Amino acid sequence: MPQFRSRLAPWQQCTVAVVVAFCPAAATAQLQPPKSRADSLRADSLRADSLRAAARVRGAGTAQQLGTVRVTATQGSGIGLVRPTTALEGRELDRRRAPSIAATIAGEPGVTSRSNGPMATQPVIRGLTGDRVLVLEDGQRTGDIATTAPDHAVTIDPMTARRVEVVRGPAGLLFGSNSLGGVVNVVRDDVPTARAARALGGTFSGQGESVNDGGVLHGQLHGGTGALAWRAGGSWRTAGDTRAPRGVLPFSDVRGHDAGAGIGLVDLVTELGTWRVGAAVRDVASSYGVPGSFGGVVLPGAHDGGVYVDLSRRSVRGDASWRANDAESPAPARWWPRFTQANLSSQFVRFEQSELERGGFVGTRFGQLMANGDLLVQYTRRAGVPVRGSAGGWAQWRDFRATGSFTGTRPGVLRGAALFAMEEWELDALFGGRAVRLQWGGRWDATSIVPLDSTETALVRDVRTRRFSAPTGSLGATVALRPGFVLGMSATRAFRPPAIEELFSAGPHLATYAYEVGNPQLRAERGYGLDLFARFQQRRVNGEVAVFSTRLADYIYQRPLVDSITGAPVRDRRLRRYNVYQADQSDARLYGAEGRVVITVPRVTGTVLDATVSWVQGDQRAGLAWAPLPAMPPLRSRVQLRRDGRAWSVSAGLDAALRQRRVPPAPAAIGAVTCVLSASEAVRGAGAPSLLPAEFCPTEGWVQGQASVSRRWLMGRQLHEITTAVDNLFNTDWRDHLWRAKQVAPQPGRNLRLLYRWSW
């Protein structure tokens, strides 16, 4: 069992880490050495005159492109991609960098975030979060425990990201059978995948924020000679308590670092093909607060003195790949595949986390060891038409432990394995030259969960080993009805076994303000999803619109228990402090729509209007009827007017959410219950009304302003960039509908961010 520490020491050094992920096209995403930012700006300068001349010939100009979607975790790219996908990089990523990955991508089509404080923020895709959204770094699982509870942070600093990719919906099941919501992949290129463009290059960045007097520093060096390439870098972050429009949110401060290094031999050409081998290590440590009070009001189960989370993640990864010398040749005229590429990957992660009350008292300690590996083979063949495919296998081992004075989480060991295959068929010849793509994928998963503590309680019985297995699959197609206009669909079947915590928990969880009770009888979730989408790229307008529907059998959720007589929330028997939540199941359905449109403003070079909208609605079966599913995000939209030039970039916009009134019906209560508790009511103690769990409480809508200005310039071979951005320009007082503390704690107020980057 891992040894725990109550506090992270600044001298901790990294020890171990990582692999190449299950990505059907990961190795083909970069075929050329990546250019530095300075090289990219020089190339922009060389192209500028020709681009201006071309614009004059076209007259009014063409639509601002959404960008070729080169998602390294998917097969295919561009407008014909068979699954809904978006990506953030470059200037747009700089405008959006927040303390967490989830907050950075919130507002993209279909994407929002669930906050439990500034650091404990997790992505929500199409209304699903936690274990149903897979977060990857360079295509590989992070090895943290962010998906197990809302107070656990995703251990990736956005400042270290070069690119963030999002695959929406259950089409992401090709990366894991449980990713019904989607996949978020953070690209950092820890293991070099291309030869270095120069012997030594680097980037230094610094960002400050006014809302919490915080700052983050990031630096990276990279280089190499011949086939040898290397990179090393990291970030250091610190911030005080977050300021809201009506006061300071206590216990929301943070400090931590994220450092890594990688080395590889790239493009080793032999008669048998081209080889690549590499390895990387990463060390992440963070200490952050989880707020549960504001303005003198403390959420039931929360700590007036706050809860702090100390975590540490150390990982080591290695990968090797082979690429055939004729990999780019046309597919052979036979049905038997010609193998073009193979990737072999492995990873080991050691993770530790302590949850501490006032005075350094350790309530819960988590420890996890995780190892996984995968083999991916790519091939081409002909079945009357050209076919590209991938096939492989994946295996995982996870040893999860929990100790402490007050912990309800039980230890367990998870073992899992999977086989998968995917093919894309180019059917143009069968449809008179019209671009038609058919993509299918299949996967078979088996999982066993072994409890290491079989003690039974009054609420948790029959604690035993559970085994789950099931096939999953997807089928998708796109057709180009005319140039620049594509229709597509994707149908999927997904499968998610219960997590260790959902099966075996039986006790308080300090930082979630809850007494959590598992259910060893839980069945695996089974999901069926359908996406219909349209993409268009025209002279002045381009974008994507999608509608979706997902049916979930045996959907697992945390049900707040209420007294059948009084209707008041049930508290734990020992301390009478925590609201009790129990893992339960019911059938559920989610459906919604999302879209993005980019319109070029006539006669104003480089200026576009960019608008997104996301809407999802969820229901769960309650007897013979359907009731609203708890914690569904409200309709959200973002509108941005921006102008991107070679040197200057300016943007201004609005981010808004409608009020969310569609919540499960509150239980009939004897006595006073409320969703809002004032400080004067809180001091009454036993005479105060009971505060309803957040799942039963609606949330008001809000509108926030956003603006940014950036400037970049060259000095010799060095590129300098400065970006100034303002979030929540109107200092709006708003609440996150998905936060259990929303009745008490608000979200951040106006925030001025200043980012400087120097690249050479």
Tab-separated table of C-alpha atoms in Angstrom, residues 304-558:
chain	number	residue	atom	x	y	z
A	304	ASP	CA	-16.349	26.164	8.654
A	305	GLY	CA	-12.566	25.867	8.728
A	306	GLY	CA	-12.488	24.574	5.166
A	307	VAL	CA	-11.060	21.401	3.666
A	308	TYR	CA	-7.721	21.285	1.880
A	309	VAL	CA	-6.659	18.663	-0.614
A	310	ASP	CA	-3.000	17.737	-1.035
A	311	LEU	CA	-2.237	15.535	-4.026
A	312	SER	CA	0.752	14.112	-5.805
A	313	ARG	CA	0.923	12.258	-9.136
A	314	ARG	CA	4.102	10.708	-10.504
A	315	SER	CA	4.145	8.806	-13.742
A	316	VAL	CA	6.465	7.198	-16.236
A	317	ARG	CA	5.547	6.305	-19.778
A	318	GLY	CA	7.256	4.743	-22.722
A	319	ASP	CA	6.278	4.016	-26.290
A	320	ALA	CA	7.678	2.524	-29.453
A	321	SER	CA	6.368	2.618	-32.996
A	322	TRP	CA	7.123	1.222	-36.419
A	323	ARG	CA	5.998	2.665	-39.744
A	324	ALA	CA	6.232	0.863	-43.069
A	325	ASN	CA	8.279	2.521	-45.811
A	326	ASP	CA	5.304	2.208	-48.189
A	327	ALA	CA	2.731	3.440	-45.654
A	328	GLU	CA	1.638	6.297	-47.932
A	329	SER	CA	1.160	4.068	-50.978
A	330	PRO	CA	-2.373	3.379	-52.240
A	331	ALA	CA	-4.229	0.519	-50.599
A	332	PRO	CA	-3.375	-2.876	-52.115
A	333	ALA	CA	-5.850	-4.500	-54.492
A	334	ARG	CA	-6.722	-7.274	-52.037
A	335	TRP	CA	-8.992	-7.721	-49.061
A	336	TRP	CA	-6.186	-8.926	-46.774
A	337	PRO	CA	-4.692	-5.956	-44.876
A	338	ARG	CA	-1.277	-4.462	-45.496
A	339	PHE	CA	0.096	-3.290	-42.163
A	340	THR	CA	1.378	0.281	-42.251
A	341	GLN	CA	2.098	1.146	-38.650
A	342	ALA	CA	2.255	-0.285	-35.122
A	343	ASN	CA	2.423	1.386	-31.710
A	344	LEU	CA	3.288	-0.279	-28.414
A	345	SER	CA	2.724	1.654	-25.202
A	346	SER	CA	3.001	1.256	-21.439
A	347	GLN	CA	2.462	3.433	-18.391
A	348	PHE	CA	2.778	3.370	-14.619
A	349	VAL	CA	1.264	6.008	-12.294
A	350	ARG	CA	1.515	6.511	-8.540
A	351	PHE	CA	-1.109	8.849	-7.102
A	352	GLU	CA	-1.644	10.063	-3.519
A	353	GLN	CA	-4.215	12.439	-2.065
A	354	SER	CA	-4.989	13.640	1.471
A	355	GLU	CA	-8.049	15.619	2.560
A	356	LEU	CA	-7.275	17.760	5.612
A	357	GLU	CA	-9.435	19.702	8.029
A	358	ARG	CA	-8.426	22.740	10.076
A	359	GLY	CA	-5.189	22.159	11.967
A	360	GLY	CA	-3.888	19.600	9.471
A	361	PHE	CA	-6.188	16.839	10.755
A	362	VAL	CA	-6.277	14.134	8.058
A	363	GLY	CA	-9.811	12.959	7.407
A	364	THR	CA	-9.188	10.808	4.317
A	365	ARG	CA	-6.138	9.568	2.464
A	366	PHE	CA	-6.336	8.055	-0.977
A	367	GLY	CA	-3.635	6.121	-2.762
A	368	GLN	CA	-3.639	4.558	-6.189
A	369	LEU	CA	-1.195	2.587	-8.284
A	370	MET	CA	-2.146	2.198	-11.926
A	371	ALA	CA	-0.469	0.434	-14.824
A	372	ASN	CA	-1.747	-0.030	-18.335
A	373	GLY	CA	-0.527	-0.863	-21.780
A	374	ASP	CA	-1.834	-1.117	-25.306
A	375	LEU	CA	-0.913	-2.324	-28.750
A	376	LEU	CA	-2.293	-0.592	-31.835
A	377	VAL	CA	-1.813	-1.748	-35.419
A	378	GLN	CA	-2.901	0.274	-38.463
A	379	TYR	CA	-3.464	-1.118	-41.918
A	380	THR	CA	-4.932	-0.489	-45.354
A	381	ARG	CA	-6.791	-2.861	-47.647
A	382	ARG	CA	-9.407	-2.960	-50.380
A	383	ALA	CA	-12.887	-4.403	-50.162
A	384	GLY	CA	-13.946	-3.085	-53.543
A	385	VAL	CA	-13.150	0.368	-52.121
A	386	PRO	CA	-10.133	1.720	-50.180
A	387	VAL	CA	-10.245	0.857	-46.487
A	388	ARG	CA	-8.133	2.182	-43.603
A	389	GLY	CA	-8.271	0.408	-40.294
A	390	SER	CA	-6.883	-0.006	-36.797
A	391	ALA	CA	-6.956	-2.926	-34.390
A	392	GLY	CA	-5.393	-3.675	-31.050
A	393	GLY	CA	-5.699	-4.499	-27.400
A	394	TRP	CA	-5.554	-2.683	-24.074
A	395	ALA	CA	-5.115	-3.771	-20.451
A	396	GLN	CA	-5.244	-1.950	-17.113
A	397	TRP	CA	-4.529	-2.702	-13.455
A	398	ARG	CA	-5.565	-0.312	-10.693
A	399	ASP	CA	-4.947	-0.730	-6.954
A	400	PHE	CA	-7.025	1.824	-5.048
A	401	ARG	CA	-6.663	2.384	-1.273
A	402	ALA	CA	-8.321	4.690	1.250
A	403	THR	CA	-7.499	5.283	4.909
A	404	GLY	CA	-8.111	7.970	7.506
A	405	SER	CA	-10.054	8.808	10.634
A	406	PHE	CA	-13.312	9.474	8.790
A	407	THR	CA	-13.488	7.743	5.447
A	408	GLY	CA	-16.229	5.790	3.788
A	409	THR	CA	-14.316	4.835	0.674
A	410	ARG	CA	-13.160	1.217	0.570
A	411	PRO	CA	-10.025	-0.187	-1.038
A	412	GLY	CA	-10.249	-2.365	-4.112
A	413	VAL	CA	-8.370	-3.722	-7.099
A	414	LEU	CA	-9.633	-3.277	-10.645
A	415	ARG	CA	-8.419	-5.294	-13.619
A	416	GLY	CA	-9.600	-4.610	-17.123
A	417	ALA	CA	-8.834	-5.644	-20.686
A	418	ALA	CA	-10.199	-4.828	-24.114
A	419	LEU	CA	-9.889	-5.758	-27.787
A	420	PHE	CA	-10.913	-3.250	-30.436
A	421	ALA	CA	-11.022	-2.618	-34.162
A	422	MET	CA	-12.111	0.265	-36.390
A	423	GLU	CA	-12.288	0.802	-40.148
A	424	GLU	CA	-13.097	3.715	-42.449
A	425	TRP	CA	-14.376	2.921	-45.939
A	426	GLU	CA	-14.082	5.458	-48.785
A	427	LEU	CA	-17.218	4.914	-50.858
A	428	ASP	CA	-16.718	7.708	-53.396
A	429	ALA	CA	-16.524	5.306	-56.353
A	430	LEU	CA	-19.914	3.812	-55.493
A	431	PHE	CA	-21.632	7.213	-55.462
A	432	GLY	CA	-20.388	8.798	-58.659
A	433	GLY	CA	-17.387	10.507	-57.096
A	434	ARG	CA	-19.367	12.092	-54.263
A	435	ALA	CA	-17.355	12.048	-51.028
A	436	VAL	CA	-18.952	9.378	-48.833
A	437	ARG	CA	-17.308	7.854	-45.759
A	438	LEU	CA	-18.457	4.901	-43.682
A	439	GLN	CA	-16.801	4.179	-40.354
A	440	TRP	CA	-17.437	1.308	-37.984
A	441	GLY	CA	-15.811	0.318	-34.731
A	442	GLY	CA	-16.123	-2.573	-32.328
A	443	ARG	CA	-14.781	-3.157	-28.839
A	444	TRP	CA	-15.040	-5.885	-26.207
A	445	ASP	CA	-14.283	-5.072	-22.563
A	446	ALA	CA	-13.957	-7.230	-19.465
A	447	THR	CA	-13.547	-5.828	-15.951
A	448	SER	CA	-13.219	-7.349	-12.492
A	449	ILE	CA	-13.445	-5.371	-9.230
A	450	VAL	CA	-12.158	-7.058	-6.069
A	451	PRO	CA	-12.948	-5.403	-2.708
A	452	LEU	CA	-10.092	-5.535	-0.206
A	453	ASP	CA	-12.438	-4.861	2.720
A	454	SER	CA	-15.562	-7.047	2.819
A	455	THR	CA	-16.955	-5.674	6.093
A	456	GLU	CA	-20.725	-5.260	5.876
A	457	THR	CA	-22.695	-2.386	7.392
A	458	ALA	CA	-26.364	-1.645	7.919
A	459	LEU	CA	-26.480	0.119	4.533
A	460	VAL	CA	-23.971	-1.935	2.519
A	461	ARG	CA	-24.486	-5.706	2.283
A	462	ASP	CA	-23.164	-8.559	0.167
A	463	VAL	CA	-19.714	-7.043	-0.508
A	464	ARG	CA	-18.082	-9.353	-3.039
A	465	THR	CA	-16.026	-9.484	-6.220
A	466	ARG	CA	-17.894	-8.199	-9.267
A	467	ARG	CA	-17.149	-9.055	-12.906
A	468	PHE	CA	-18.494	-7.276	-15.972
A	469	SER	CA	-18.035	-7.785	-19.708
A	470	ALA	CA	-19.832	-6.570	-22.805
A	471	PRO	CA	-19.332	-5.680	-26.469
A	472	THR	CA	-19.638	-2.077	-27.622
A	473	GLY	CA	-19.573	-0.553	-31.077
A	474	SER	CA	-20.198	2.408	-33.316
A	475	LEU	CA	-21.330	3.015	-36.878
A	476	GLY	CA	-21.011	6.375	-38.598
A	477	ALA	CA	-21.206	7.891	-42.049
A	478	THR	CA	-20.777	11.245	-43.790
A	479	VAL	CA	-21.841	12.314	-47.271
A	480	ALA	CA	-20.896	15.497	-49.117
A	481	LEU	CA	-24.144	16.707	-50.694
A	482	ARG	CA	-22.219	19.447	-52.458
A	483	PRO	CA	-18.824	21.121	-52.023
A	484	GLY	CA	-18.544	22.536	-48.552
A	485	PHE	CA	-21.682	20.858	-47.168
A	486	VAL	CA	-21.631	17.505	-45.359
A	487	LEU	CA	-24.318	15.525	-43.577
A	488	GLY	CA	-23.420	12.800	-41.124
A	489	MET	CA	-24.656	10.404	-38.490
A	490	SER	CA	-23.154	8.252	-35.785
A	491	ALA	CA	-24.816	5.472	-33.787
A	492	THR	CA	-23.143	3.844	-30.797
A	493	ARG	CA	-23.589	1.272	-28.066
A	494	ALA	CA	-21.620	1.956	-24.858
A	495	PHE	CA	-21.016	0.111	-21.599
A	496	ARG	CA	-19.804	1.330	-18.196
A	497	PRO	CA	-19.227	-0.919	-15.186
A	498	PRO	CA	-19.761	0.646	-11.753
A	499	ALA	CA	-16.752	2.310	-10.157
A	500	ILE	CA	-15.182	0.985	-6.948
A	501	GLU	CA	-16.594	3.953	-5.027
A	502	GLU	CA	-20.124	3.427	-6.366
A	503	LEU	CA	-20.079	-0.212	-5.291
A	504	PHE	CA	-18.455	-0.224	-1.871
A	505	SER	CA	-18.438	3.251	-0.218
A	506	ALA	CA	-19.927	3.487	3.281
A	507	GLY	CA	-19.025	6.625	5.182
A	508	PRO	CA	-18.344	10.385	5.111
A	509	HIS	CA	-16.445	12.150	2.350
A	510	LEU	CA	-15.153	15.391	3.824
A	511	ALA	CA	-14.705	17.525	0.729
A	512	THR	CA	-18.050	16.636	-0.890
A	513	TYR	CA	-20.062	17.485	2.261
A	514	ALA	CA	-21.720	14.053	2.038
A	515	TYR	CA	-22.052	10.658	3.665
A	516	GLU	CA	-21.675	8.341	0.667
A	517	VAL	CA	-23.209	4.880	0.539
A	518	GLY	CA	-22.407	2.418	-2.223
A	519	ASN	CA	-24.467	-0.405	-3.645
A	520	PRO	CA	-22.698	-3.740	-4.279
A	521	GLN	CA	-25.679	-4.885	-6.362
A	522	LEU	CA	-25.252	-2.258	-9.075
A	523	ARG	CA	-25.439	-3.445	-12.669
A	524	ALA	CA	-23.338	-2.088	-15.527
A	525	GLU	CA	-24.718	0.878	-17.455
A	526	ARG	CA	-25.601	0.328	-21.101
A	527	GLY	CA	-25.927	3.291	-23.401
A	528	TYR	CA	-27.280	3.777	-26.909
A	529	GLY	CA	-26.516	7.031	-28.689
A	530	LEU	CA	-27.480	8.635	-31.992
A	531	ASP	CA	-25.938	11.789	-33.499
A	532	LEU	CA	-27.140	13.636	-36.591
A	533	PHE	CA	-25.009	16.546	-37.752
A	534	ALA	CA	-24.368	18.924	-40.618
A	535	ARG	CA	-21.138	20.771	-41.427
A	536	PHE	CA	-20.795	23.616	-43.866
A	537	GLN	CA	-17.902	25.711	-45.171
A	538	GLN	CA	-18.950	28.532	-47.481
A	539	ARG	CA	-17.431	31.845	-48.547
A	540	ARG	CA	-18.712	33.842	-45.607
A	541	VAL	CA	-20.264	31.293	-43.267
A	542	ASN	CA	-19.172	27.946	-41.895
A	543	GLY	CA	-19.986	25.861	-38.887
A	544	GLU	CA	-21.567	22.722	-37.505
A	545	VAL	CA	-24.977	21.838	-36.086
A	546	ALA	CA	-25.739	18.587	-34.268
A	547	VAL	CA	-28.700	16.965	-32.540
A	548	PHE	CA	-28.288	13.921	-30.343
A	549	SER	CA	-30.150	11.406	-28.250
A	550	THR	CA	-28.742	9.010	-25.649
A	551	ARG	CA	-30.600	6.241	-23.830
A	552	LEU	CA	-29.015	4.793	-20.706
A	553	ALA	CA	-30.194	1.567	-19.114
A	554	ASP	CA	-29.370	1.240	-15.392
A	555	TYR	CA	-27.937	4.763	-15.179
A	556	ILE	CA	-25.987	5.130	-11.900
A	557	TYR	CA	-26.448	8.298	-9.873
A	558	GLN	CA	-26.034	9.528	-6.292
